[in-house]
Coordinates of N, CA and C in Angstrom, one line a residue:
M15 N -51.1 -6.4 9.7 CA -50.3 -5.4 10.4 C -49.3 -6.1 11.4
V16 N -49.8 -7.1 12.1 CA -49.0 -7.8 13.1 C -47.8 -8.5 12.3
L17 N -48.1 -9.1 11.2 CA -47.1 -9.8 10.4 C -46.1 -8.9 9.8
A18 N -46.5 -7.6 9.5 CA -45.6 -6.6 8.9 C -44.6 -6.2 10.0
V19 N -45.1 -6.0 11.2 CA -44.2 -5.7 12.4 C -43.2 -6.8 12.7
A20 N -43.7 -8.0 12.7 CA -42.9 -9.2 13.0 C -41.8 -9.3 11.9
G21 N -42.2 -9.1 10.6 CA -41.2 -9.2 9.5 C -40.1 -8.1 9.7
Q22 N -40.5 -6.9 10.1 CA -39.5 -5.8 10.3 C -38.6 -6.1 11.4
I23 N -39.1 -6.7 12.5 CA -38.3 -7.1 13.6 C -37.3 -8.1 13.2
E24 N -37.7 -9.1 12.4 CA -36.9 -10.2 11.9 C -35.8 -9.6 11.0
R25 N -36.1 -8.7 10.1 CA -35.1 -8.0 9.2 C -34.1 -7.2 10.0
N26 N -34.5 -6.5 11.0 CA -33.6 -5.8 11.9 C -32.6 -6.7 12.6
H27 N -33.2 -7.9 13.1 CA -32.3 -8.8 13.8 C -31.3 -9.4 12.8
I28 N -31.7 -9.7 11.6 CA -30.7 -10.3 10.6 C -29.7 -9.3 10.3
R29 N -30.1 -8.0 10.2 CA -29.1 -6.9 9.9 C -28.1 -6.7 11.0
E30 N -28.6 -6.8 12.2 CA -27.7 -6.6 13.4 C -26.7 -7.8 13.4
K31 N -27.1 -9.0 13.2 CA -26.2 -10.1 13.2 C -25.2 -10.1 12.1
T32 N -25.7 -9.6 10.9 CA -24.7 -9.5 9.8 C -23.7 -8.5 10.1
L33 N -24.0 -7.3 10.6 CA -23.1 -6.3 10.9 C -22.1 -6.7 12.0
E34 N -22.6 -7.4 13.0 CA -21.8 -8.0 14.0 C -20.8 -8.9 13.5
G35 N -21.2 -9.8 12.6 CA -20.3 -10.7 11.9 C -19.2 -10.0 11.1
Q36 N -19.6 -9.0 10.4 CA -18.6 -8.2 9.6 C -17.6 -7.5 10.5
V37 N -18.0 -7.0 11.7 CA -17.1 -6.4 12.6 C -16.1 -7.4 13.1
I38 N -16.6 -8.6 13.5 CA -15.7 -9.7 14.0 C -14.7 -10.1 13.0
T39 N -15.1 -10.3 11.7 CA -14.2 -10.8 10.7 C -13.2 -9.6 10.4
A40 N -13.6 -8.4 10.4 CA -12.7 -7.3 10.1 C -11.6 -7.2 11.2
S41 N -12.0 -7.5 12.5 CA -11.0 -7.5 13.5 C -10.0 -8.6 13.4
K42 N -10.3 -9.6 12.6 CA -9.4 -10.7 12.3 C -8.6 -10.4 11.1
G43 N -8.9 -9.3 10.4 CA -8.1 -8.9 9.2 C -8.8 -9.2 7.9
N44 N -10.0 -9.8 7.9 CA -10.7 -10.1 6.7 C -11.7 -9.0 6.5
H45 N -11.6 -8.3 5.4 CA -12.5 -7.2 5.1 C -13.5 -7.5 4.0
G46 N -13.5 -8.7 3.5 CA -14.4 -9.1 2.5 C -14.1 -8.5 1.1
G47 N -14.9 -8.8 0.1 CA -14.6 -8.3 -1.2 C -13.6 -9.1 -1.9
R48 N -13.4 -8.8 -3.2 CA -12.4 -9.5 -4.0 C -11.0 -9.1 -3.6
P49 N -10.1 -10.0 -3.8 CA -8.7 -9.6 -3.5 C -8.2 -8.6 -4.5
K50 N -7.2 -7.8 -4.1 CA -6.6 -6.7 -4.9 C -5.8 -7.4 -6.0
V51 N -5.9 -6.9 -7.2 CA -5.1 -7.4 -8.4 C -3.8 -6.7 -8.4
I52 N -3.7 -5.5 -8.0 CA -2.4 -4.7 -8.0 C -1.8 -4.7 -6.6
D53 N -0.7 -5.4 -6.5 CA -0.1 -5.5 -5.1 C 0.8 -4.2 -5.0
D54 N 1.5 -4.2 -3.8 CA 2.3 -3.0 -3.5 C 3.5 -2.8 -4.4
D55 N 4.1 -3.9 -4.8 CA 5.3 -3.7 -5.8 C 4.8 -3.2 -7.1
M56 N 3.7 -3.7 -7.6 CA 3.2 -3.2 -8.9 C 2.8 -1.7 -8.8
L57 N 2.2 -1.4 -7.6 CA 1.7 0.0 -7.4 C 2.9 1.0 -7.4
T58 N 4.0 0.6 -6.7 CA 5.2 1.4 -6.6 C 5.8 1.6 -8.0
F59 N 5.8 0.5 -8.8 CA 6.3 0.6 -10.2 C 5.5 1.6 -11.0
A60 N 4.1 1.4 -10.8 CA 3.2 2.3 -11.6 C 3.3 3.7 -11.2
V61 N 3.5 4.0 -9.9 CA 3.6 5.4 -9.5 C 4.9 6.0 -10.1
A62 N 6.0 5.2 -10.1 CA 7.2 5.7 -10.6 C 7.1 6.0 -12.1
L63 N 6.3 5.3 -12.8 CA 6.2 5.5 -14.3 C 4.9 6.3 -14.7
K64 N 4.3 6.9 -13.8 CA 3.0 7.5 -14.0 C 3.0 8.5 -15.2
G65 N 4.1 9.2 -15.5 CA 4.2 10.1 -16.6 C 4.1 9.5 -17.9
K66 N 4.3 8.2 -18.0 CA 4.3 7.5 -19.3 C 2.9 7.2 -19.8
G67 N 1.8 7.3 -19.0 CA 0.5 7.0 -19.4 C 0.0 5.7 -18.8
V68 N -1.2 5.7 -18.3 CA -1.7 4.5 -17.6 C -1.8 3.3 -18.5
P69 N -2.4 3.4 -19.7 CA -2.5 2.2 -20.5 C -1.1 1.6 -20.8
E70 N -0.1 2.4 -21.0 CA 1.2 1.8 -21.3 C 1.8 1.1 -20.1
I71 N 1.5 1.7 -18.9 CA 2.0 1.1 -17.6 C 1.3 -0.2 -17.4
A72 N 0.0 -0.3 -17.7 CA -0.8 -1.5 -17.4 C -0.3 -2.7 -18.3
K73 N 0.2 -2.4 -19.5 CA 0.8 -3.4 -20.3 C 2.1 -4.0 -19.8
K74 N 2.8 -3.2 -19.0 CA 4.1 -3.7 -18.4 C 3.9 -4.5 -17.1
L75 N 2.7 -4.4 -16.5 CA 2.5 -5.1 -15.2 C 2.0 -6.5 -15.5
T76 N 2.2 -7.4 -14.6 CA 1.7 -8.7 -14.7 C 1.1 -9.1 -13.3
I77 N -0.1 -9.7 -13.4 CA -0.8 -10.2 -12.2 C -0.1 -11.5 -11.7
K78 N 0.2 -11.6 -10.4 CA 0.9 -12.7 -9.9 C 0.1 -13.8 -9.4
T79 N -1.1 -13.6 -8.9 CA -1.9 -14.6 -8.3 C -3.4 -14.6 -8.9
G80 N -4.1 -15.6 -8.6 CA -5.5 -15.7 -9.0 C -5.7 -16.3 -10.4
K81 N -7.0 -16.2 -10.8 CA -7.3 -16.8 -12.1 C -6.7 -16.1 -13.3
N82 N -6.3 -14.8 -13.1 CA -5.8 -14.0 -14.2 C -4.3 -13.9 -14.0
A83 N -3.6 -14.8 -13.3 CA -2.2 -14.7 -13.2 C -1.5 -14.8 -14.5
G84 N -0.5 -13.9 -14.7 CA 0.2 -13.9 -16.0 C -0.3 -12.9 -17.0
K85 N -1.5 -12.3 -16.7 CA -2.1 -11.3 -17.6 C -1.8 -9.9 -17.0
S86 N -2.1 -8.9 -17.8 CA -2.0 -7.6 -17.3 C -3.2 -7.1 -16.7
P87 N -3.1 -6.2 -15.7 CA -4.4 -5.7 -15.0 C -5.1 -4.8 -16.0
S88 N -6.4 -4.6 -15.7 CA -7.1 -3.7 -16.6 C -6.7 -2.2 -16.3
V89 N -6.9 -1.4 -17.3 CA -6.6 0.0 -17.1 C -7.4 0.6 -16.0
A90 N -8.7 0.2 -15.9 CA -9.6 0.7 -14.8 C -9.0 0.4 -13.4
S91 N -8.5 -0.9 -13.3 CA -7.9 -1.3 -12.0 C -6.7 -0.4 -11.6
L92 N -5.9 -0.1 -12.6 CA -4.7 0.7 -12.4 C -5.1 2.1 -12.1
Y93 N -6.1 2.7 -12.8 CA -6.5 4.0 -12.4 C -7.0 4.0 -11.0
R94 N -7.8 3.0 -10.6 CA -8.4 3.0 -9.3 C -7.3 2.9 -8.2
A95 N -6.3 2.0 -8.5 CA -5.2 1.8 -7.5 C -4.4 3.1 -7.4
L96 N -4.1 3.8 -8.5 CA -3.3 5.0 -8.4 C -4.1 6.1 -7.7
A97 N -5.4 6.2 -7.9 CA -6.2 7.1 -7.2 C -6.3 6.9 -5.7
E98 N -6.4 5.6 -5.3 CA -6.3 5.2 -3.9 C -5.0 5.5 -3.3
A99 N -3.9 5.3 -4.0 CA -2.5 5.6 -3.5 C -2.3 7.1 -3.3
E100 N -2.8 7.9 -4.3 CA -2.7 9.4 -4.1 C -3.6 9.8 -2.9
Q101 N -4.7 9.3 -2.7 CA -5.6 9.6 -1.6 C -4.9 9.3 -0.3
A102 N -4.3 8.1 -0.2 CA -3.6 7.6 1.0 C -2.4 8.5 1.2
A103 N -1.7 8.9 0.2 CA -0.5 9.8 0.4 C -1.0 11.1 0.8
A104 N -2.1 11.6 0.3 CA -2.6 12.9 0.8 C -3.0 12.9 2.2
D105 N -3.6 11.7 2.6 CA -4.0 11.6 4.0 C -2.8 11.5 5.0
D106 N -1.7 10.8 4.5 CA -0.5 10.6 5.3 C 0.4 11.9 5.3
G107 N 0.2 12.8 4.4 CA 1.0 13.9 4.2 C 2.3 13.6 3.5
L108 N 2.4 12.4 2.9 CA 3.6 12.0 2.2 C 3.4 12.3 0.7
P109 N 4.5 12.6 0.0 CA 4.4 12.8 -1.4 C 3.9 11.6 -2.2
P110 N 3.1 11.8 -3.3 CA 2.6 10.6 -4.0 C 3.6 9.9 -4.8
R111 N 4.7 10.5 -5.1 CA 5.8 9.9 -5.8 C 7.0 9.8 -5.0
P112 N 7.9 8.8 -5.3 CA 9.1 8.7 -4.5 C 10.0 10.0 -4.8
T113 N 10.7 10.5 -3.8 CA 11.5 11.6 -4.0 C 12.8 11.2 -4.6
P114 N 13.3 12.0 -5.6 CA 14.6 11.7 -6.2 C 15.7 11.7 -5.2
V115 N 16.6 10.8 -5.4 CA 17.8 10.7 -4.5 C 19.0 11.4 -5.1
R116 N 19.7 12.1 -4.3 CA 20.9 12.8 -4.8 C 22.0 11.8 -4.6
I117 N 22.8 11.5 -5.7 CA 23.9 10.6 -5.7 C 25.1 11.4 -5.2
R118 N 25.7 10.9 -4.1 CA 26.8 11.6 -3.4 C 28.1 11.0 -3.9
R119 N 29.0 11.8 -4.4 CA 30.3 11.4 -4.8 C 31.2 11.4 -3.6
P120 N 32.3 10.6 -3.6 CA 33.1 10.5 -2.4 C 33.8 11.8 -2.1
E121 N 34.0 12.7 -3.0 CA 34.7 14.0 -2.7 C 33.7 15.0 -2.2
D122 N 32.4 14.8 -2.3 CA 31.4 15.7 -1.8 C 31.4 15.7 -0.3
P123 N 31.3 16.9 0.3 CA 31.2 17.0 1.8 C 29.8 16.4 2.3
L124 N 29.8 15.9 3.5 CA 28.6 15.4 4.1 C 27.8 16.5 4.6
T125 N 26.4 16.3 4.5 CA 25.5 17.3 5.1 C 25.4 17.1 6.6
P126 N 24.9 18.1 7.4 CA 24.8 17.8 8.8 C 23.9 16.6 9.1
E127 N 22.8 16.4 8.3 CA 22.0 15.2 8.5 C 22.7 13.9 8.3
E128 N 23.6 13.9 7.3 CA 24.4 12.7 7.0 C 25.4 12.4 8.1
I129 N 26.0 13.5 8.6 CA 27.0 13.4 9.7 C 26.3 12.8 10.9
D130 N 25.1 13.4 11.3 CA 24.3 12.9 12.4 C 23.9 11.4 12.2
L131 N 23.5 11.0 11.1 CA 23.1 9.6 10.8 C 24.3 8.7 10.9
R132 N 25.5 9.1 10.4 CA 26.7 8.3 10.5 C 27.1 8.1 11.9
E133 N 27.0 9.1 12.7 CA 27.4 9.0 14.2 C 26.4 8.1 14.9
R134 N 25.1 8.2 14.6 CA 24.1 7.3 15.3 C 24.3 5.9 14.9
L135 N 24.6 5.6 13.6 CA 24.8 4.3 13.1 C 26.1 3.7 13.7
Q136 N 27.1 4.5 13.8 CA 28.4 3.9 14.3 C 28.3 3.7 15.8
A137 N 27.4 4.4 16.5 CA 27.2 4.2 18.0 C 26.5 2.9 18.3
Q138 N 25.7 2.4 17.3 CA 24.9 1.2 17.6 C 25.9 0.0 17.6
P139 N 25.6 -1.0 18.4 CA 26.4 -2.2 18.3 C 26.0 -3.0 17.0
H140 N 27.0 -3.7 16.6 CA 26.9 -4.5 15.3 C 25.9 -5.6 15.6
P141 N 24.9 -5.9 14.7 CA 23.9 -6.9 14.9 C 24.5 -8.3 15.1
N142 N 25.6 -8.6 14.6 CA 26.2 -9.9 14.7 C 27.3 -9.9 15.7
A143 N 27.4 -8.9 16.6 CA 28.5 -8.8 17.6 C 28.6 -10.0 18.5
E144 N 27.4 -10.6 18.9 CA 27.4 -11.7 19.8 C 27.9 -13.0 19.1
L145 N 27.8 -13.0 17.8 CA 28.3 -14.2 17.0 C 29.8 -14.2 16.8
R146 N 30.4 -13.1 17.0 CA 31.9 -13.0 16.7 C 32.7 -13.5 17.9

């Protein structure tokens, strides 16, 4: 009985130290686990092409680093990354896909938002003004 209690105390101590170490490394930016295969550029490309089917998109992507560099990511990895991106977009309130951009012709009138943006940009000093 005494040895069982001592063993449980030892396990609790090891668990506390392990969790403490994980918190310290997480504060330094290391969260453990395997590195992500699909980086932000690949994910943006995949989200833009999502209507074409995930297996076809996976064939067009190439892993840039690691032992699988130069190969395509697995379909499961791409599904997982797309699901995480959609969840993050839902959490942020942002749309999961990039919004289409309206191409403005020179003869088109400016919208009030565009006029306001133009005035704010023109009011700012040029970034290289001190070099001139």
